[in-house]
CSV table of C-alpha atoms in Angstrom, one decimal:
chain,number,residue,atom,x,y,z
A,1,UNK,CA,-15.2,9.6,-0.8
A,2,UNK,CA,-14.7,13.0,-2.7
A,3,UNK,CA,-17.1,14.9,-4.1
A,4,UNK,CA,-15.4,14.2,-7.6
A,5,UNK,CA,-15.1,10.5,-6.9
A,6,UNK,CA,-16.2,9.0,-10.0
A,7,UNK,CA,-16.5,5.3,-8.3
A,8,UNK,CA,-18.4,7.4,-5.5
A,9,UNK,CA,-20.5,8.9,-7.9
A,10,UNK,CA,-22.0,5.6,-9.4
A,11,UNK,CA,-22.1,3.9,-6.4
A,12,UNK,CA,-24.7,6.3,-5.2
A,13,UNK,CA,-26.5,6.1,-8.4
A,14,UNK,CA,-27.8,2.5,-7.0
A,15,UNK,CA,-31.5,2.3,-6.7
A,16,UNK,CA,-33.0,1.5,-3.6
A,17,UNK,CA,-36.9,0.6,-2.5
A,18,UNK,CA,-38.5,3.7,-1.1
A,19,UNK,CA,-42.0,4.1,0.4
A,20,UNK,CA,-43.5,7.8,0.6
A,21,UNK,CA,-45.1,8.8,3.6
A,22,UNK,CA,-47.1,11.4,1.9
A,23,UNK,CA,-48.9,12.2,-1.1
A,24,UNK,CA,-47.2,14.8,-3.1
A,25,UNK,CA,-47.8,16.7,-6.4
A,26,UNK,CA,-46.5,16.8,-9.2
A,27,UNK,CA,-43.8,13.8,-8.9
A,28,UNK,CA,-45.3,11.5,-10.0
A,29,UNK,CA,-42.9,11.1,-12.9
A,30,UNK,CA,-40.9,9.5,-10.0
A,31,UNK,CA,-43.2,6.4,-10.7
A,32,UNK,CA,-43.0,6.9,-14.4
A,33,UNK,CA,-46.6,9.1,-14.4
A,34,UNK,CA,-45.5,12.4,-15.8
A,35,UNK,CA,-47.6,15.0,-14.0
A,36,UNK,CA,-49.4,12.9,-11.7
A,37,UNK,CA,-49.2,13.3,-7.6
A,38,UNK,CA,-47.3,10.5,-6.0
A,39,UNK,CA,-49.4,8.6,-3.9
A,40,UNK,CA,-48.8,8.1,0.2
A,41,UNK,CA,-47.4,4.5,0.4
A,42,UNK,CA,-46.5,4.4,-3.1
A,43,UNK,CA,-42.9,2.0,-3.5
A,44,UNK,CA,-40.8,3.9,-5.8
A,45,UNK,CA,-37.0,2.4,-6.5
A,46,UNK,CA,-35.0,6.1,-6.1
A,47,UNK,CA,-31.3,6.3,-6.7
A,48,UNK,CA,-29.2,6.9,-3.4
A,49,UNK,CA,-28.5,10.3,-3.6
A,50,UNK,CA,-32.1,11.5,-3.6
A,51,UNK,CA,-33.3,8.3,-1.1
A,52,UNK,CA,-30.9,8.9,1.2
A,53,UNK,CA,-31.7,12.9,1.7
A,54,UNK,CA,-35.6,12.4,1.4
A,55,UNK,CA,-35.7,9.7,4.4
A,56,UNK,CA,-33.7,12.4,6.8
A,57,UNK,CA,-35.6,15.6,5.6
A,58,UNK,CA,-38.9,15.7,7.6
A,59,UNK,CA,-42.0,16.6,6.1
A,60,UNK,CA,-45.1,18.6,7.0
A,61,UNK,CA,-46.7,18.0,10.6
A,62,UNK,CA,-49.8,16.0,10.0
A,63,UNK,CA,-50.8,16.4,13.8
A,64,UNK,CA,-49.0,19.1,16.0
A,65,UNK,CA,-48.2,16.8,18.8
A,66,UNK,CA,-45.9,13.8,16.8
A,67,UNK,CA,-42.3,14.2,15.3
A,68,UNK,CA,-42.6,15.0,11.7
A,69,UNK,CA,-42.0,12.1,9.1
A,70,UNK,CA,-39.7,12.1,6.6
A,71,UNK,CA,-40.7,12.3,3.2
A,72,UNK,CA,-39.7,9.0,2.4
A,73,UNK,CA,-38.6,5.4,4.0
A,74,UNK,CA,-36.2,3.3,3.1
A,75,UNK,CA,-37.1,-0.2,2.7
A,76,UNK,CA,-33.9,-2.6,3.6
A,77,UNK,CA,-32.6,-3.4,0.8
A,78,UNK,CA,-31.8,-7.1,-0.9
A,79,UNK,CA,-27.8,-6.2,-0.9
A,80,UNK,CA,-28.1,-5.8,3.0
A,81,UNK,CA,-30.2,-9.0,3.9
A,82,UNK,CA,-29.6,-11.9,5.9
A,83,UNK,CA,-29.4,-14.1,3.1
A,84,UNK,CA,-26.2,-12.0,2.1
A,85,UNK,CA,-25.1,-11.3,5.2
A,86,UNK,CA,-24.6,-14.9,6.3
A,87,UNK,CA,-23.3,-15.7,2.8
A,88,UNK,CA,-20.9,-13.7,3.6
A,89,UNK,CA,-20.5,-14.7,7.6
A,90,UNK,CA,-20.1,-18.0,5.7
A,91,UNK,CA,-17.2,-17.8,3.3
A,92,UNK,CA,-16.1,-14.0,2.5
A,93,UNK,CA,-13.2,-15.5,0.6
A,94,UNK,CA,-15.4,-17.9,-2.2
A,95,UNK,CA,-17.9,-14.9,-2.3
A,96,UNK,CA,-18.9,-13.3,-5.6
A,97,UNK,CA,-19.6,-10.1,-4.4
A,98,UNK,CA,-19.3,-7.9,-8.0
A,99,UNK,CA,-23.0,-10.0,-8.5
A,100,UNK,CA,-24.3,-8.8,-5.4
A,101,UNK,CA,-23.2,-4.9,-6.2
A,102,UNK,CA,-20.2,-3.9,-7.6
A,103,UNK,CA,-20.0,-1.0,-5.5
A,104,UNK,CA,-20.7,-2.6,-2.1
A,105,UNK,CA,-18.4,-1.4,0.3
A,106,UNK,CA,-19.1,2.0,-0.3
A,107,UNK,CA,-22.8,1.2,-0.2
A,108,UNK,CA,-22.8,-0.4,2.8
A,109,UNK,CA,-21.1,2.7,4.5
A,110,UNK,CA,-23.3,4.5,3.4
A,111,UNK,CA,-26.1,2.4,4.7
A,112,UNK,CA,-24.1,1.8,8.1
A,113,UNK,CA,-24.0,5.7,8.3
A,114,UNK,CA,-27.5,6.5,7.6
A,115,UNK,CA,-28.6,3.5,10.1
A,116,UNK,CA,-25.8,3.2,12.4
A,117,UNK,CA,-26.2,-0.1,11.8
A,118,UNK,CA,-22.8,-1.9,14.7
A,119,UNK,CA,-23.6,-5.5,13.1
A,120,UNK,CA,-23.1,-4.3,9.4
A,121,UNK,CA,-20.0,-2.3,10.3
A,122,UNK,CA,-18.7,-5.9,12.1
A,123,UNK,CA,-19.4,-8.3,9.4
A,124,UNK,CA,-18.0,-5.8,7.0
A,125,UNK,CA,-14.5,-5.3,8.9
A,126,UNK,CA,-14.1,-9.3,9.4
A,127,UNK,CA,-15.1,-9.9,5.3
A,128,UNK,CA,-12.4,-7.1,4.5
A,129,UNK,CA,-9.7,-8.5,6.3
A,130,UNK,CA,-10.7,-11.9,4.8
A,131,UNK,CA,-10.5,-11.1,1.5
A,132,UNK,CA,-7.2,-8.7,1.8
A,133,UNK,CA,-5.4,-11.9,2.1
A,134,UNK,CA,-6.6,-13.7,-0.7
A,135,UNK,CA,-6.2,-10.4,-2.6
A,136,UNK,CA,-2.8,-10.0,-1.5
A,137,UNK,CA,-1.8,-13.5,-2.6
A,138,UNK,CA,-3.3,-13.3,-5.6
A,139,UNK,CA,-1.7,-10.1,-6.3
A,140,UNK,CA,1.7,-11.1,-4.7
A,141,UNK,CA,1.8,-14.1,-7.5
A,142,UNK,CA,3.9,-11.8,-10.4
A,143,UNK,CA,4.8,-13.6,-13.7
A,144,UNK,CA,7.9,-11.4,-15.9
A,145,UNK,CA,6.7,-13.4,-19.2
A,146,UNK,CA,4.2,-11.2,-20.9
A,147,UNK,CA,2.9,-13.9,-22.8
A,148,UNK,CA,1.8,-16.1,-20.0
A,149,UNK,CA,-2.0,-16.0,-19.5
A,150,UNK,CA,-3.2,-15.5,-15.9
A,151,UNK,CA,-4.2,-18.8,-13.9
A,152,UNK,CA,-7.4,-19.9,-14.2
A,153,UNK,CA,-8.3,-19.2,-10.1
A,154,UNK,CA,-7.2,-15.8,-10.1
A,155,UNK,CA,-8.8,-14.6,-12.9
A,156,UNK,CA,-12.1,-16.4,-11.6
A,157,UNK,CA,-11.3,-14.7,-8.7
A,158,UNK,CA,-10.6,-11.3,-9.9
A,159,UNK,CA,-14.5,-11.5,-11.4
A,160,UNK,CA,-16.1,-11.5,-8.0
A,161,UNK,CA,-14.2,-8.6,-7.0
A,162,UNK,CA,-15.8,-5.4,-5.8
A,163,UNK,CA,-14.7,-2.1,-7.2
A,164,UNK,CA,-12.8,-1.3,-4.3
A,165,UNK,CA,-11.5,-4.1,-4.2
A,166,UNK,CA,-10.4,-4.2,-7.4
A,167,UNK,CA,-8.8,-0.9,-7.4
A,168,UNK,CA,-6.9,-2.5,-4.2
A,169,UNK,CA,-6.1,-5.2,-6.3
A,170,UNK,CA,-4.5,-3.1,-9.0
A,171,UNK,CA,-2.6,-0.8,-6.6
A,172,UNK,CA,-1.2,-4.1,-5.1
A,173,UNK,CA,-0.3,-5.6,-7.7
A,174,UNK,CA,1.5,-3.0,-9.4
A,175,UNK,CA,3.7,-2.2,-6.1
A,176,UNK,CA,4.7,-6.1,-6.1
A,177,UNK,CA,5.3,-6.5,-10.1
A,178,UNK,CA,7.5,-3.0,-9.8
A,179,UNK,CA,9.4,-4.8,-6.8
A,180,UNK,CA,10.2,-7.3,-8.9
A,181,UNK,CA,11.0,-6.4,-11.8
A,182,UNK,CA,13.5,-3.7,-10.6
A,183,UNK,CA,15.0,-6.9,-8.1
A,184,UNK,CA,15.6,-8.5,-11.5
A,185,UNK,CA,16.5,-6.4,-14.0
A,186,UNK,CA,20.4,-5.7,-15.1
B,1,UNK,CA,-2.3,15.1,-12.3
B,2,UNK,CA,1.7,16.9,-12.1
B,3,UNK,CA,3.1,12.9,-10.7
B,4,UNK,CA,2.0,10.1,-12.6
B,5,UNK,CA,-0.5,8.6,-10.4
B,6,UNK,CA,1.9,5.6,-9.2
B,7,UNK,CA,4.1,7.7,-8.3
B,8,UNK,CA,1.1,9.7,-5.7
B,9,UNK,CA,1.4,8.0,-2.4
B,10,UNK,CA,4.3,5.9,-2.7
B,11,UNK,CA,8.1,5.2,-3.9
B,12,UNK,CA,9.1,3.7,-7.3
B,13,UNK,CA,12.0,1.0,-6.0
B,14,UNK,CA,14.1,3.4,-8.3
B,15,UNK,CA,13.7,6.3,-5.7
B,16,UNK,CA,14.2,3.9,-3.1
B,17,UNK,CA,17.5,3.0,-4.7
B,18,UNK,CA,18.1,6.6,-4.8
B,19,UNK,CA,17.5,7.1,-1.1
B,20,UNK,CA,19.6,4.5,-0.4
B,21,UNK,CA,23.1,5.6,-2.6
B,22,UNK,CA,23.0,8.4,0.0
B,23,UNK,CA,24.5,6.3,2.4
B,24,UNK,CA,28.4,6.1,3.1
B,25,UNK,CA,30.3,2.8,2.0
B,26,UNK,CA,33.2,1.4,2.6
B,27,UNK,CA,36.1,1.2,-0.5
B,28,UNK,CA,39.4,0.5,-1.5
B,29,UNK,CA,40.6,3.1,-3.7
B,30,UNK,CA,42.8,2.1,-6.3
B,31,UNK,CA,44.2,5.7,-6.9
B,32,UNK,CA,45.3,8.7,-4.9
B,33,UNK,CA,44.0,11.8,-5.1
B,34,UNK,CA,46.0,13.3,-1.5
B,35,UNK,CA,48.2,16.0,-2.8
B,36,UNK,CA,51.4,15.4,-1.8
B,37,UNK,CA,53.1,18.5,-0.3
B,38,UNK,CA,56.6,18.9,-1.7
B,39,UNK,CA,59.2,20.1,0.9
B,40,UNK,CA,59.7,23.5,0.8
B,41,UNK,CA,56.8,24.8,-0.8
B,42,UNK,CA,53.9,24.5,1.7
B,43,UNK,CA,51.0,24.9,-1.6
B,44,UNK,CA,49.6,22.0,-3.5
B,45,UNK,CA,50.7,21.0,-6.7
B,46,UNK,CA,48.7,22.9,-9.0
B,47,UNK,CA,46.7,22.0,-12.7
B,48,UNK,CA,44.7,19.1,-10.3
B,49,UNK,CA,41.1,18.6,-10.2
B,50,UNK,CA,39.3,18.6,-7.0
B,51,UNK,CA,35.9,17.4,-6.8
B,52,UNK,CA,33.9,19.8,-4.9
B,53,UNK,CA,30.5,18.1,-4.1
B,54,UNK,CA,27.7,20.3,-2.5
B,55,UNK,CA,25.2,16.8,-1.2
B,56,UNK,CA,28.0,15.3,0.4
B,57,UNK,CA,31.2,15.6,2.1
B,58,UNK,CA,34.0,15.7,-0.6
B,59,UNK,CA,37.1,15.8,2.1
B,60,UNK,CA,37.2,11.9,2.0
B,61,UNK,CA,37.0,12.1,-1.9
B,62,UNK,CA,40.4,14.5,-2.1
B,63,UNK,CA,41.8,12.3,0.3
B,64,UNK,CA,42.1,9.1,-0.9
B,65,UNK,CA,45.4,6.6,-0.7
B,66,UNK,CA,45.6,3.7,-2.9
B,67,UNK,CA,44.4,0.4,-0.7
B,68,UNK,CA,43.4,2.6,2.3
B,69,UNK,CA,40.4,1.9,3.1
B,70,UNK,CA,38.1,5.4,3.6
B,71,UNK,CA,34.0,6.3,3.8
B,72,UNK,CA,32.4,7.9,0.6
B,73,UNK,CA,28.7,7.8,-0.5
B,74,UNK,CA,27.6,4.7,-2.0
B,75,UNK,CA,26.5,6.1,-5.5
B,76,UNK,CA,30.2,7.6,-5.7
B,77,UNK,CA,31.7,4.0,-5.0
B,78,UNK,CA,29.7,2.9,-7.5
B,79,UNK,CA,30.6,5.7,-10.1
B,80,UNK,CA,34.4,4.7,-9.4
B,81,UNK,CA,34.4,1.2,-8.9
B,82,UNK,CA,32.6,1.2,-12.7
B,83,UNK,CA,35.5,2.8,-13.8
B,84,UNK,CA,37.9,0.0,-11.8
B,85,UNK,CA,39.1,3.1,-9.2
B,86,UNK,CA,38.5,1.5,-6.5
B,87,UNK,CA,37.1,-2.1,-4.7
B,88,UNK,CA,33.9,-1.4,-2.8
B,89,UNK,CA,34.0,-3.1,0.8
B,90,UNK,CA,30.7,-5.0,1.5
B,91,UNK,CA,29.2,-4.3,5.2
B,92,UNK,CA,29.8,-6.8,7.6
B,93,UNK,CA,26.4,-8.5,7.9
B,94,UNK,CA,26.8,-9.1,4.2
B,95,UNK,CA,28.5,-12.3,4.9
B,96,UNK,CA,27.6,-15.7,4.7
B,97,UNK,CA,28.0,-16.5,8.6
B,98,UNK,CA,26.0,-13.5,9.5
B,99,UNK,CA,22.9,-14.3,7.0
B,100,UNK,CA,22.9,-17.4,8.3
B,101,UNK,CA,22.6,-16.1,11.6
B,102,UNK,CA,19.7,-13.6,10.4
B,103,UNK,CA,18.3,-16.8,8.7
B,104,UNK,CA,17.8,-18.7,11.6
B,105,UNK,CA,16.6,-15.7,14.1
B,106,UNK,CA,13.8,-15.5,11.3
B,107,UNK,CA,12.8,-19.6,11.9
B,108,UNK,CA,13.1,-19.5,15.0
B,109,UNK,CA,11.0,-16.0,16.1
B,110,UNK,CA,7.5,-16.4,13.8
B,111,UNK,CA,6.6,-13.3,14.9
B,112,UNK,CA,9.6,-10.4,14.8
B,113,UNK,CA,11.7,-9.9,12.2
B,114,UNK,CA,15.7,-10.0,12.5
B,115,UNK,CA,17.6,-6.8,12.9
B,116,UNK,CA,18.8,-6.3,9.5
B,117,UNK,CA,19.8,-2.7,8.3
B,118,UNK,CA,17.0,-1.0,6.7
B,119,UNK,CA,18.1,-0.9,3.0
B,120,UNK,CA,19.7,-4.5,3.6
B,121,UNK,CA,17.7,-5.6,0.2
B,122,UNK,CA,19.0,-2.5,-2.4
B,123,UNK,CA,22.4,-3.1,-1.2
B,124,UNK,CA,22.6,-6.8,-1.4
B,125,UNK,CA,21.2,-6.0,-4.8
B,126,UNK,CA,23.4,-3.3,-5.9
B,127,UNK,CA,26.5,-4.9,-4.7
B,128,UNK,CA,25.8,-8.2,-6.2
B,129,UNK,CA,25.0,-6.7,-9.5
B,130,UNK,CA,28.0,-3.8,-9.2
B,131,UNK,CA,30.5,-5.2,-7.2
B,132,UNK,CA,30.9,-9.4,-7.2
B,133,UNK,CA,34.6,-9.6,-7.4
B,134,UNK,CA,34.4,-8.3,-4.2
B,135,UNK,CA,33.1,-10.1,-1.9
B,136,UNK,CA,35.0,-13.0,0.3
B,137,UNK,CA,32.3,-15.4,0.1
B,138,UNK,CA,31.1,-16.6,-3.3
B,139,UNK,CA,28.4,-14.5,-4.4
B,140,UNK,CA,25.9,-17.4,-5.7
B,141,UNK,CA,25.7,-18.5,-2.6
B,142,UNK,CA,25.6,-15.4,-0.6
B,143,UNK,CA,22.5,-14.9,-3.0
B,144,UNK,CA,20.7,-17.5,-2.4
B,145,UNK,CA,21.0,-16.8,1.4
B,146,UNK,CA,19.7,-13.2,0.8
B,147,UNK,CA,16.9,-15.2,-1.7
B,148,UNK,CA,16.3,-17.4,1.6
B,149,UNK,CA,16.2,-14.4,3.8
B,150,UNK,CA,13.9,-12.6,1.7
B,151,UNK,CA,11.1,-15.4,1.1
B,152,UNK,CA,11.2,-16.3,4.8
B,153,UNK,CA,10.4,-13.1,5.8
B,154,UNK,CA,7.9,-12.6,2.7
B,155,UNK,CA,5.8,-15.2,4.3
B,156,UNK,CA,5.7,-13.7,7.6
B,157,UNK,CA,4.3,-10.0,6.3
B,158,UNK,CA,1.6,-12.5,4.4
B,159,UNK,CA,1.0,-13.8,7.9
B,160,UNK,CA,1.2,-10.4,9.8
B,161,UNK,CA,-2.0,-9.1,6.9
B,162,UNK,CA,-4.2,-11.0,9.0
B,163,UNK,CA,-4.1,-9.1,12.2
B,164,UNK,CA,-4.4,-5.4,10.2
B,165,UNK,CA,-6.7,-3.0,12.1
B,166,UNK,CA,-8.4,0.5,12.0
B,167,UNK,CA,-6.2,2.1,14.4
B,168,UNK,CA,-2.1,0.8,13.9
B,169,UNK,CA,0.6,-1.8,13.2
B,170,UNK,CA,3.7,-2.2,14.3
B,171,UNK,CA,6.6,-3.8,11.8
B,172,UNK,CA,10.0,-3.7,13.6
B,173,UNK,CA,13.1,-4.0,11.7
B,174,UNK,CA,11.3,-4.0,7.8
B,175,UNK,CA,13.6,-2.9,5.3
B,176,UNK,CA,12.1,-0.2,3.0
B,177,UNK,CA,12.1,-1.9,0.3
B,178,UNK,CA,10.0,-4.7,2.0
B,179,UNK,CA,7.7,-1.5,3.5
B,180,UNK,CA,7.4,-0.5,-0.1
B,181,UNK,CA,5.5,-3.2,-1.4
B,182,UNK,CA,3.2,-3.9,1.0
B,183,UNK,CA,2.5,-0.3,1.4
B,184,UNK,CA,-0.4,-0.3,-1.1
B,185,UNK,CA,-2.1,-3.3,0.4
B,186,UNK,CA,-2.0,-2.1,3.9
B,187,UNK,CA,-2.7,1.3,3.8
B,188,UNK,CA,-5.5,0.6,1.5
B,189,UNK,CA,-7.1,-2.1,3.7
B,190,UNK,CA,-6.4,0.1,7.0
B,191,UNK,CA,-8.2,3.3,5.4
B,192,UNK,CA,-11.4,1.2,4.5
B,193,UNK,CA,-11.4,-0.5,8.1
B,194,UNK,CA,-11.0,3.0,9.7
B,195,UNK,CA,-13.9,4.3,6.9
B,196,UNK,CA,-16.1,1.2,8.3
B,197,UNK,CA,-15.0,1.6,11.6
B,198,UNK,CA,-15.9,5.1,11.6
B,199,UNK,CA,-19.3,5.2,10.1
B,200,UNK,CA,-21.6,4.7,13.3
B,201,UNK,CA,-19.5,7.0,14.9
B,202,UNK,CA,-21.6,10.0,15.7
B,203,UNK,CA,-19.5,13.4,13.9
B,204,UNK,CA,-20.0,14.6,17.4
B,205,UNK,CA,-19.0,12.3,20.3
B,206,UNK,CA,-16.0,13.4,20.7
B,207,UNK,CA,-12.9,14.7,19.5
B,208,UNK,CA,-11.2,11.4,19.5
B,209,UNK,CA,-13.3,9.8,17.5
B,210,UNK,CA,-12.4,12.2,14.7
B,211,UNK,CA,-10.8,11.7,11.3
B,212,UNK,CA,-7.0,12.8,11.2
B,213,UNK,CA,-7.2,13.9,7.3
């Protein structure tokens, strides 16, 4: 994850539910109210990058004695829910997750940075290794005839990939197609 | 970027085949390029060509006697057995008895792999393609065996995918070639595990906990 990483990039460009914790002026055109303060409690959808430093930059002290908020909360977000989570606890291999986000594994780093979030991190690792093997035997399955299509389960498969994932795919692919056509060739 | 971006973290089976010409073969020279002393006059015959090779020994090359067998690098034997200068010898687990032997060490152990040389696959390749007049046993079927040998050990690495990690592997006795391949897969699975792995790790809880970048 580079700073030049273009996948990197858009994946932090996702929007994700934020609630202020105080009312500030002038941004409101964060809401779409050009001018306007934004109003304490106010649920604004922010891309990453900006959620993800407000909600660890700590604001004013309202009262001397408490730990300063930070500017804004993040709200857990749909991608990271327990409806997905056990979708995916269920059957990571059947799992179209380019629908859910197609930038998810870098998302939920992200997330499981910010949050430290152990169970995330776990169901992640498992779904990975899970779908490396259906990856790999999709990918291991070279044809040498240009003109034959793909089969109709991997390229129904390749649709639910992730971006990672498909970049993975790609990579892998290429390695065993290479393999074989220099094992073949005269 | 300066490499073509296939080319960035790991070998084209070209380079590989590369790698491997460096070893020494076995041949059969059909010529003689010793220079015979004449009695009397303790110089060689002059107006011959020596090869003088900077990569690679070039003593066995300006010694060679027709039918005796001697050591040179394998992309030399191949240079000269092209031209019909010599018969290549093939290595002695290249033989239909001793694949079958590999063969069934693979069925029997699921889980090692049988101690073949490391560029068993480019040479098996090279040979059968270069060299078949050579060989005792028939070639078709000594390709099929080394087809055999490759697609039972093809479904073991399949297997082995499932118990990848954040922190190592271990793959005894997997040719290069086989490495090769999988080296995509693996290394990009292992790097997102470790990313994952890593990301409730606090930056400062110790040094072992640390990227090695």
């Amino acid at each position: 994850m580079g700073y030049y990483d273009i996948d990197d990039i858009l994946a932090e460009n996702t929007k994700f539910a934020c609630s202020f914790n105080y009312e500030i002026p002038g941004l409101g055109y964060l809401e779409g109210s050009n001018g306007k303060p934004i109003h304490k409690n106010a649920k604004v959808e922010l891309p990453f990058w900006l959620g993800n430093v407000l909600a660890i930059v700590p604001g004013d002290h309202e009262h001397e004695d408490e730990e300063p908020q930070p500017f804004v909360q993040l709200l857990a977000p749909e991608i990271f829910s327990n409806r997905v989570i056990n979708a995916i606890k269920a059957n990571p291999r059947g799992l179209d997750i380019h629908s859910i986000n197609g930038h998810f594994y870098a998302l939920a780093v992200k997330w499981a940075t910010l949050f430290s979030d152990a169970e995330l991190v776990q169901v992640l690792s498992d779904m990975i290794l899970e779908r490396a093997q259906e990856i790999n035997s999709h990918a291991s399955s070279v044809s040498l005839d240009p003109d034959l299509m793909l089969s109709d389960t991997t390229a129904r498969f390749q649709l639910t990939l992730d971006e990672f994932e498909k970049n993975l795919y790609r990579v892998t692919h290429d390695s065993y197609k290479r393999a074989k056509l220099w094992l073949t060739k005269k | 970027m300066s490499l073509p971006g296939y080319l960035e973290d790991k070998f084209s089976p070209e380079e590989i085949q590369f790698l491997v010409e460096n070893e020494p073969i076995k041949i059969m020279p059909r010529i003689t390029t010793r220079q015979k002393r004449r009695i009397g006059s303790g110089r060689p015959a002059e107006n011959t060509t020596q090869w003088k090779l900077i990569t690679t020994n070039d003593y066995n090359v300006n010694n060679m006697v027709a039918m005796n067998s001697t050591e040179v690098a394998l992309w030399l034997a191949l240079l000269l057995k092209q031209q019909g200068k010599c018969s290549i010898v093939a290595p002695s687990w290249l033989t239909l008895k001793q694949i079958d032997k590999f063969i069934e060490f693979e069925v029997r152990n699921p889980t090692r792999f049988a101690n073949l040389p490391w560029n068993w696959l480019v040479i098996a390749r090279l040979l059968f393609q270069r060299a078949p007049d050579d060989f005792r046993d028939p070639v078709h079927l000594l390709r099929g065996k080394v087809q055999d040998l490759r697609e039972v050990r093809q479904g073991k690495i399949a297997k082995g995918l499932q118990y990848l990690n954040e922190s190592h592997l271990q793959l005894d006795n997997l040719s290069l070639v086989e490495v090769n391949e999988m080296r995509p897969l693996v290394v990009g699975v292992m790097d997102k595990l470790k990313e994952v792995h890593n990301s409730t790790i606090k930056e400062n809880s110790g040094e072992l906990d640390d990227y090695d970048v």
